[in-house]
C-alpha positions as a Markdown table, in Angstrom:
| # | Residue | x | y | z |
|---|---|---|---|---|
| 1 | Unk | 0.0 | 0.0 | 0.0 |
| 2 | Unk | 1.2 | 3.3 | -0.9 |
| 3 | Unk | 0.3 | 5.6 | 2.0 |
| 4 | Unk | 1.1 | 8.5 | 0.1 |
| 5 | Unk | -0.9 | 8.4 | -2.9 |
| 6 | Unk | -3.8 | 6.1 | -1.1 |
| 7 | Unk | -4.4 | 8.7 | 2.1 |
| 8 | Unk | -1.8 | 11.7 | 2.2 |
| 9 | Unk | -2.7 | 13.2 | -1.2 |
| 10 | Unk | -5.9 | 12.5 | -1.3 |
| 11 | Unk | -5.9 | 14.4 | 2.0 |
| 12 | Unk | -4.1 | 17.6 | 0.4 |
| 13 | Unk | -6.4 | 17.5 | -2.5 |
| 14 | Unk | -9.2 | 18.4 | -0.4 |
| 15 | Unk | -8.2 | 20.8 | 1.6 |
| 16 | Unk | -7.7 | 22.9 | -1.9 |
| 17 | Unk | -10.4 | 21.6 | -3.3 |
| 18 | Unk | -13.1 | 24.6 | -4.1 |
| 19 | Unk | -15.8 | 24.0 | -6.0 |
| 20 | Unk | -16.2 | 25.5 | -9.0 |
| 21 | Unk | -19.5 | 26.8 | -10.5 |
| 22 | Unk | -21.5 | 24.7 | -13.1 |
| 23 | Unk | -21.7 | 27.6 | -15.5 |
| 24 | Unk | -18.7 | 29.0 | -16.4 |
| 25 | Unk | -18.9 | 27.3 | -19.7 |
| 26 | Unk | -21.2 | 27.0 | -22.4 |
| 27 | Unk | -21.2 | 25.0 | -25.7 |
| 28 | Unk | -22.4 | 26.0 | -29.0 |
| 29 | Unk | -25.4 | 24.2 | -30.1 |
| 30 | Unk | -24.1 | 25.1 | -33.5 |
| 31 | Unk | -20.2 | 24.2 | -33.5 |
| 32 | Unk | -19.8 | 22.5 | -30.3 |
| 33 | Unk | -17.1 | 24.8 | -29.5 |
| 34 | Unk | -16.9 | 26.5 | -25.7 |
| 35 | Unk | -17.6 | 29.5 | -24.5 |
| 36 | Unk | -16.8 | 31.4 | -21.5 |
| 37 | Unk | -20.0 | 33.1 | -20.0 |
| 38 | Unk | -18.4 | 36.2 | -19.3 |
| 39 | Unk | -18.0 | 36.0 | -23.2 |
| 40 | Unk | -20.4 | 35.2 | -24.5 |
| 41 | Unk | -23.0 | 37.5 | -22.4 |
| 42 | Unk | -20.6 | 40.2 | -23.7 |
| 43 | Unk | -21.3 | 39.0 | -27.0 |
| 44 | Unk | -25.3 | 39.2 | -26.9 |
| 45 | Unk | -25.5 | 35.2 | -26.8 |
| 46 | Unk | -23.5 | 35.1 | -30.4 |
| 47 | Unk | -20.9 | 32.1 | -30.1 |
| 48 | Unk | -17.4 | 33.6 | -30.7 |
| 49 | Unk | -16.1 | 31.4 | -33.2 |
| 50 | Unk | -18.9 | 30.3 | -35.8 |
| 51 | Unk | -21.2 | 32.9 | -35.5 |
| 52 | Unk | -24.4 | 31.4 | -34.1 |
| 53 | Unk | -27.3 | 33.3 | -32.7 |
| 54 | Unk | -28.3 | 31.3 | -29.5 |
| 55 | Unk | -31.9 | 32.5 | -28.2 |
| 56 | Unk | -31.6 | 36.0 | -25.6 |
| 57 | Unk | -34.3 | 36.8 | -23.3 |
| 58 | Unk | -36.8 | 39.5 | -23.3 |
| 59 | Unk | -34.8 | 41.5 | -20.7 |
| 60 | Unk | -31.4 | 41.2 | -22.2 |
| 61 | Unk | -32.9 | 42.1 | -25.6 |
| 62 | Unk | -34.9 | 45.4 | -24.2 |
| 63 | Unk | -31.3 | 46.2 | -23.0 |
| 64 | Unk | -29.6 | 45.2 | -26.0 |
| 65 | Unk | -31.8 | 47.2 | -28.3 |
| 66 | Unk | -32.7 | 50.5 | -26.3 |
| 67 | Unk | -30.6 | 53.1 | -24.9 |
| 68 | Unk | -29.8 | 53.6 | -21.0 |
| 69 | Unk | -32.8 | 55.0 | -18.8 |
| 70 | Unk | -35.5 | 53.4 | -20.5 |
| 71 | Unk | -38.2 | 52.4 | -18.8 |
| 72 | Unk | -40.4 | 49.3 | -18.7 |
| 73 | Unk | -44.5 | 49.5 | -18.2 |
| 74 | Unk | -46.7 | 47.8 | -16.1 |
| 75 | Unk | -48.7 | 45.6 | -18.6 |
| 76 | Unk | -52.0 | 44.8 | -18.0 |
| 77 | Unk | -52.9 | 41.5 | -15.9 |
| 78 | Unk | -55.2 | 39.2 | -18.1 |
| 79 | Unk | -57.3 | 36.3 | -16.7 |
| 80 | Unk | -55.0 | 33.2 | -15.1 |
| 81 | Unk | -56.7 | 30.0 | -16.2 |
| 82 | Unk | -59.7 | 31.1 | -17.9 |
| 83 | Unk | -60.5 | 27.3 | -19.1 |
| 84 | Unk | -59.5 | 26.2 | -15.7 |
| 85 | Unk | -56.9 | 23.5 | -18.1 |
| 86 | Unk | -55.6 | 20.5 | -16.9 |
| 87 | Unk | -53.1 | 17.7 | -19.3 |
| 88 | Unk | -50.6 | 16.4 | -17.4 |
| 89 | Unk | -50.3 | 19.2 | -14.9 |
| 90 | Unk | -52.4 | 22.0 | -14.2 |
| 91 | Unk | -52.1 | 25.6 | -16.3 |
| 92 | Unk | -51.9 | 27.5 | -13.2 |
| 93 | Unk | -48.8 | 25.2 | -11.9 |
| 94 | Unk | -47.3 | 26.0 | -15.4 |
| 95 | Unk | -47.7 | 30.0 | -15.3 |
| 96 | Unk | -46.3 | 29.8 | -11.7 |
| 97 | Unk | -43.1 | 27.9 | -12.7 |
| 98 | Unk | -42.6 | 29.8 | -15.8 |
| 99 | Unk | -42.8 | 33.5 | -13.7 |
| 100 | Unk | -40.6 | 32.4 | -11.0 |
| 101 | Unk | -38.3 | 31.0 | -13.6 |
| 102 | Unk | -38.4 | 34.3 | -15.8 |
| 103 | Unk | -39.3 | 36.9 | -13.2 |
| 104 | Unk | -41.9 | 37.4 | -15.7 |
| 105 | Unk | -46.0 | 37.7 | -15.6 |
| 106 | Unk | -46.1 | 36.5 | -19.3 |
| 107 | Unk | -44.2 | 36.2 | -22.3 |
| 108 | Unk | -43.9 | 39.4 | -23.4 |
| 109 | Unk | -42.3 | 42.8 | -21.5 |
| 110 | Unk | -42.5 | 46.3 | -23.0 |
| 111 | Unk | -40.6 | 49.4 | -23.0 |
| 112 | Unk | -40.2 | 52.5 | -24.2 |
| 113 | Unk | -37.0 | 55.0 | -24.4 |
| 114 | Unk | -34.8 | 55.9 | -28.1 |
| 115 | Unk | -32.7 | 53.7 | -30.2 |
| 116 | Unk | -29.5 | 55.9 | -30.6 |
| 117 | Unk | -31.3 | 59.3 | -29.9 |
| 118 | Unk | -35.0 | 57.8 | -32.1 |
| 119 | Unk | -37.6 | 57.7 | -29.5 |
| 120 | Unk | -39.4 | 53.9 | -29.8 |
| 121 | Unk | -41.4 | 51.8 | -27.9 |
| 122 | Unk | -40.2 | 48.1 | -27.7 |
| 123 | Unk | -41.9 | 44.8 | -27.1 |
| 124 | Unk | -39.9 | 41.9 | -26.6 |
| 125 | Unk | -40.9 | 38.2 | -26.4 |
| 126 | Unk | -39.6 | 35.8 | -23.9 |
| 127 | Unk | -38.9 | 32.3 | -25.1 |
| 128 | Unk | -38.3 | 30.9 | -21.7 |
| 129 | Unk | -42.2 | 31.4 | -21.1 |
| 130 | Unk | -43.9 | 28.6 | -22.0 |
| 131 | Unk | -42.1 | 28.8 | -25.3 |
| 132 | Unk | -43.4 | 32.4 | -25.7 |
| 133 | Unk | -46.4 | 31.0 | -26.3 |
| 134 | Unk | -49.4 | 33.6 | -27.2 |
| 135 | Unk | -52.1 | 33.9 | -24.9 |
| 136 | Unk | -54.5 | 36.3 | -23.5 |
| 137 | Unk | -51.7 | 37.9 | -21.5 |
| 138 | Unk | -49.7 | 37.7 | -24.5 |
| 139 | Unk | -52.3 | 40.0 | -26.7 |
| 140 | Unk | -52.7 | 42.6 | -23.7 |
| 141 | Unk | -49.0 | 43.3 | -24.2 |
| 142 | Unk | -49.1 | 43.3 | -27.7 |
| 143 | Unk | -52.3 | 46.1 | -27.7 |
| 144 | Unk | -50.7 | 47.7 | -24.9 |
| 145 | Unk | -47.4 | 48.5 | -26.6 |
| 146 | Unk | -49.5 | 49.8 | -29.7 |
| 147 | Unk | -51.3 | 52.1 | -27.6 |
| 148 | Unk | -48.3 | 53.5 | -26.1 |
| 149 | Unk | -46.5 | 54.2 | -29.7 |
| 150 | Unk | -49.5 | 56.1 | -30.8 |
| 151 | Unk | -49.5 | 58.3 | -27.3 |
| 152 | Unk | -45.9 | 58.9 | -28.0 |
| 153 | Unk | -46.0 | 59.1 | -31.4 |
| 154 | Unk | -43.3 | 57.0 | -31.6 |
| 155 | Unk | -42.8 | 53.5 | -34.1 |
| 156 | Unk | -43.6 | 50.2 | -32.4 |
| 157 | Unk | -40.7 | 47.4 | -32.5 |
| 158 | Unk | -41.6 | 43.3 | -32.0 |
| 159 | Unk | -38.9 | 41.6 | -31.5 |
| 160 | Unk | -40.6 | 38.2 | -31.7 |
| 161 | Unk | -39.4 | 34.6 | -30.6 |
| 162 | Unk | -42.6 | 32.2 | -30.0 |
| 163 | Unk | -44.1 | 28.8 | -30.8 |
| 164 | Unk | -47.5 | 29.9 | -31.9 |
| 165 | Unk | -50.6 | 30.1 | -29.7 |
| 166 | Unk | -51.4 | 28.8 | -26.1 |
| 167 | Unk | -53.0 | 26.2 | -26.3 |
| 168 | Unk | -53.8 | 25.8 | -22.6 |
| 169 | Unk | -56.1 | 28.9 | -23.5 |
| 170 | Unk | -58.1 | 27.3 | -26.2 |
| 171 | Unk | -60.4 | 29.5 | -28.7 |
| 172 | Unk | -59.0 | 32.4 | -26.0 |
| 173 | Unk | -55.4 | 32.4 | -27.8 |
| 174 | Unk | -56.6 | 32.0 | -31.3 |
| 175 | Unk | -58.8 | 35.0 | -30.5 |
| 176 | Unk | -55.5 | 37.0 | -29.8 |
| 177 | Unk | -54.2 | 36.6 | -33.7 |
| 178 | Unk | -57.0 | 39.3 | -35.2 |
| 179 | Unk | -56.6 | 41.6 | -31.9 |
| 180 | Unk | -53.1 | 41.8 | -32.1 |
| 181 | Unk | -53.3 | 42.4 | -36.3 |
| 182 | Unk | -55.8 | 45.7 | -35.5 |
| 183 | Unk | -53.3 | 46.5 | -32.8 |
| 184 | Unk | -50.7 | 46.9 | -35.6 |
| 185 | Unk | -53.4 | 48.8 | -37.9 |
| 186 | Unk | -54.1 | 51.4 | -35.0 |
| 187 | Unk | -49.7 | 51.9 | -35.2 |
| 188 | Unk | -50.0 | 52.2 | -39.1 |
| 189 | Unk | -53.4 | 54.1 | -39.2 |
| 190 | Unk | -51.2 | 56.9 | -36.8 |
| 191 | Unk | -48.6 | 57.2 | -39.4 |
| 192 | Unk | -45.9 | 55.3 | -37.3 |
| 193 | Unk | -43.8 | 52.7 | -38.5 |
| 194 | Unk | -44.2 | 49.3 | -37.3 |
| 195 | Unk | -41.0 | 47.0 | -37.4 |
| 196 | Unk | -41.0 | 43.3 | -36.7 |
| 197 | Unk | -37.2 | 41.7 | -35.5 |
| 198 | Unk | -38.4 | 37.9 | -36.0 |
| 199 | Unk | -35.9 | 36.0 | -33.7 |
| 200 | Unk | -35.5 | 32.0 | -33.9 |
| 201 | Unk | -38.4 | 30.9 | -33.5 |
| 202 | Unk | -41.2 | 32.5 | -34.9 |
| 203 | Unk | -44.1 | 30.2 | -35.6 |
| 204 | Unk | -47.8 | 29.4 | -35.4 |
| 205 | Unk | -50.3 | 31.7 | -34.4 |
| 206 | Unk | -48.0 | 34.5 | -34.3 |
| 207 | Unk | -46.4 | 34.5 | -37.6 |
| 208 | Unk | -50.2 | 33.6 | -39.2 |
| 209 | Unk | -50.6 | 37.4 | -37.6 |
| 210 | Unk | -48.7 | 40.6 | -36.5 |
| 211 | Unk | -45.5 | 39.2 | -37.4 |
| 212 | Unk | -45.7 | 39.1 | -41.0 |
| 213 | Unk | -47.3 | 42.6 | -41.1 |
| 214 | Unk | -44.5 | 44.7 | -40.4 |
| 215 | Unk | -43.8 | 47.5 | -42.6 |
| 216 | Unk | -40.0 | 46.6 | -42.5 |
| 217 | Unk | -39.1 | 42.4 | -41.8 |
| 218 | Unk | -35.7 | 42.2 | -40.0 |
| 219 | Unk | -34.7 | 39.0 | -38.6 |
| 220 | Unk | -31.7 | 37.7 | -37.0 |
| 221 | Unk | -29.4 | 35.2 | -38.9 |
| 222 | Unk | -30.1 | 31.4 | -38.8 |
| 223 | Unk | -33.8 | 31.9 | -37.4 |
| 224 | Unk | -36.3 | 29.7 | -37.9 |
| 225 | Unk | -39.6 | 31.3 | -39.5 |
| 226 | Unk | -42.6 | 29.4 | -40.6 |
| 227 | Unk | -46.1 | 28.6 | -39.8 |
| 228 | Unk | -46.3 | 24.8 | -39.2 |
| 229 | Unk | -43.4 | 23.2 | -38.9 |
| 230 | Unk | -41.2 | 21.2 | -41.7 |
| 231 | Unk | -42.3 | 18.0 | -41.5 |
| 232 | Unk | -46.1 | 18.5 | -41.3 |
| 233 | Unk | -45.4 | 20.6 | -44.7 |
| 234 | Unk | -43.5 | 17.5 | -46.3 |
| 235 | Unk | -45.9 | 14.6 | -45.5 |
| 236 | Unk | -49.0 | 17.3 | -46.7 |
| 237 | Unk | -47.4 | 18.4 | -50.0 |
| 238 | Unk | -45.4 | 15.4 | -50.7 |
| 239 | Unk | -42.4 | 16.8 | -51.6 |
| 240 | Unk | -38.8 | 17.0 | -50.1 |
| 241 | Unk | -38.4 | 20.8 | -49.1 |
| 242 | Unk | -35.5 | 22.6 | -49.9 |
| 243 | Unk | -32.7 | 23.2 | -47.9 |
| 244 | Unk | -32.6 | 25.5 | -45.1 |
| 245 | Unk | -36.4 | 25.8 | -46.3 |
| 246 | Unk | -38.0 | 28.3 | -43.1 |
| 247 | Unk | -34.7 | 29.7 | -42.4 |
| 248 | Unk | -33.9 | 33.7 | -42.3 |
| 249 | Unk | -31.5 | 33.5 | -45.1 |
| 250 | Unk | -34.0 | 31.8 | -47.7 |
| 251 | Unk | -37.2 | 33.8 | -46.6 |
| 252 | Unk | -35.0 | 36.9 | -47.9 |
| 253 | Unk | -33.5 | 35.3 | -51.0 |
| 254 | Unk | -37.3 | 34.6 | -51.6 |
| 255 | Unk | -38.8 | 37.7 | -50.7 |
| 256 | Unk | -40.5 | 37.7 | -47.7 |
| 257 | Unk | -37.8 | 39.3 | -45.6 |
| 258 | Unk | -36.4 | 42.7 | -45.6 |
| 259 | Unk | -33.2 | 42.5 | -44.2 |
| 260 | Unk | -31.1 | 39.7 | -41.9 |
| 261 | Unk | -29.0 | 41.4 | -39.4 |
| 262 | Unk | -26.6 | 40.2 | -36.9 |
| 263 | Unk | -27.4 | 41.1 | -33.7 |
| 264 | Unk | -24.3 | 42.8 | -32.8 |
| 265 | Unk | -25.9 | 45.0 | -35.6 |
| 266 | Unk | -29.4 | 46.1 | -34.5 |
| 267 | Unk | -29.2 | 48.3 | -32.5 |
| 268 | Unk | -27.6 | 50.9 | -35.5 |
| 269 | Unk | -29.6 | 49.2 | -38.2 |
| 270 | Unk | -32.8 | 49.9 | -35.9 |
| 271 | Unk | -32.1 | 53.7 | -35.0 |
| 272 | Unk | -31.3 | 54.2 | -39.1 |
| 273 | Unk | -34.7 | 52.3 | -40.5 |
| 274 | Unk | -36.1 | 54.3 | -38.0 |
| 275 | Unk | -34.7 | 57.8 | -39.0 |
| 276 | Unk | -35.4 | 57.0 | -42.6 |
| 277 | Unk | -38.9 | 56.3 | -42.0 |
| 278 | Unk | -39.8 | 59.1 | -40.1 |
| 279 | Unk | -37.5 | 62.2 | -42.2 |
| 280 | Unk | -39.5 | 63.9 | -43.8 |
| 281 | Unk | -39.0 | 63.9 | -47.2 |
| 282 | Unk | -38.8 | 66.8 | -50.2 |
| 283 | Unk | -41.7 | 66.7 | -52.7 |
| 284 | Unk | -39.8 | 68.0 | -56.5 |
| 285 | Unk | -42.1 | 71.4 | -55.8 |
| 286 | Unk | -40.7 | 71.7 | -52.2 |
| 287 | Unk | -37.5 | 71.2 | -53.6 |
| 288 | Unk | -38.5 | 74.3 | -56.3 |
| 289 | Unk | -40.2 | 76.9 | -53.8 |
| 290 | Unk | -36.4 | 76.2 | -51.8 |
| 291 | Unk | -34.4 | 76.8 | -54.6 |
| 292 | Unk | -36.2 | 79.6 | -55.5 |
| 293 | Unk | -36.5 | 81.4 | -52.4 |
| 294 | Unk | -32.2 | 80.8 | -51.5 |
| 295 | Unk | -30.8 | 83.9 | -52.4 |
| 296 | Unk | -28.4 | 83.8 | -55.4 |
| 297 | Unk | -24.8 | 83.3 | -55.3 |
């Protein structure tokens, strides 16, 4: 028996031993490379090395997006467990877990300060929440945030991240899709610009509404966008689906995007759409009255 290697530093080991947090680290979902969290929460959640946009929460995006000061509202508190819903646990035990777990009463938080100096008002979807999942609670926010651009006639910004409607909340979430769509049309009717950021992933209910009705599409690189997913569409239409078929980069080669911008990006590219869209522009007989008035040289 060797004494020293069997008892004495065994012994030493431990009284050096510290423990070490669990989370230090994190690996890439995309290149299995790791990442230290310091790093990577400096980097907005985008992996260092190939570029992948891991999912960021509602709070880290408000902060990400607006400038410092801003200030988050109180959002109106919709009806826990309207249907009283019950699978394999109840819906109230669900909401409970997911707002101690995101410090959250729903899926959505809202904000309003400037982008860069531009004055906006900012919702932001939280993933974490029952997959960001649209409910009743989920449409308050929504309607809420709309009603606050056009009292600060100021554009509305969505940055969205969900898997569709609630389904714990029946005909009740599917009743959401047409009130947030007229919450939009009050932002529009007011002359503001509405701007949808779809983040990965935006599906179901909420991209068969407000999501896809923003006057300029941005989404983030790599995000998944659709309305049901991939292999539903393949064993309806019968056909293999392209690749990378619901992804950012082939809804914009195809159209139905505006822009794909990192997120390292957004902020900037947010503040200019936003200035753009609110200059106010020189009609050609403007341009004539100013010419004509500016004293000659």
């Amino acid at each position: 028996m060797n004494w020293i290697s069997d008892w004495a530093l065994p012994k030493i080991q431990g009284l050096f031993k510290r423990e070490a947090p669990e989370n230090l680290w994190h690996n890439c979902p995309s290149c299995q490379q790791m990442i230290f969290h310091r790093d990577l929460e400096k980097a907005l959640r985008v992996c260092s090395h190939c570029g992948h946009h891991m999912r960021l929460g509602a709070a880290q995006r408000l902060e990400a997006t607006l400038d410092p000061g801003f200030s988050r509202i109180e959002l109106p508190k919709a009806p826990a467990d309207p249907l009283r819903f019950r699978d394999q646990r109840r819906y109230a035990d669900r909401l409970r877990e997911s707002q101690t777990k995101t410090s959250m009463d729903d899926a959505v938080a809202v904000a309003h300060g400037t982008i860069n100096g531009q004055r906006a008002v900012v919702a932001a979807f939280e993933f974490a929440f029952m997959g960001g999942s649209m409910g009743a609670g989920v449409g308050e926010a929504i309607v809420t945030a709309a009603k606050l651009a056009v009292l600060q006639d100021a554009p509305l910004i969505v940055f969205t991240a969900s898997g569709g409607a609630r389904m714990q909340e029946g005909a009740i979430s599917l009743m959401q899709m047409p009130r947030t769509v007229i919450a939009t049309r009050m932002v529009k009717e007011a002359g503001l610009p509405f701007i949808t950021v779809l983040c990965d992933p935006t599906t179901g209910g909420v991209t068969a509404s407000f999501a896809m009705l923003g006057d300029i599409q941005i989404a983030e690189p790599g995000a998944m966008i659709g309305f049901a997913g991939a292999r539903v569409i393949e064993q309806t239409v019968r056909e293999k689906l392209p690749e990378g078929f619901q992804r950012a980069e082939y809804l914009l080669e195809h159209g139905i995007l505006d822009m794909v911008v990192k997120r390292g990006e957004m902020r900037e590219t947010l503040a200019r759409v936003i200035s753009l869209l609110r200059e106010p522009l020189l009609t050609r007989s403007d341009e004539e009255a100013e010419a004509a008035a500016a004293p000659a040289e």
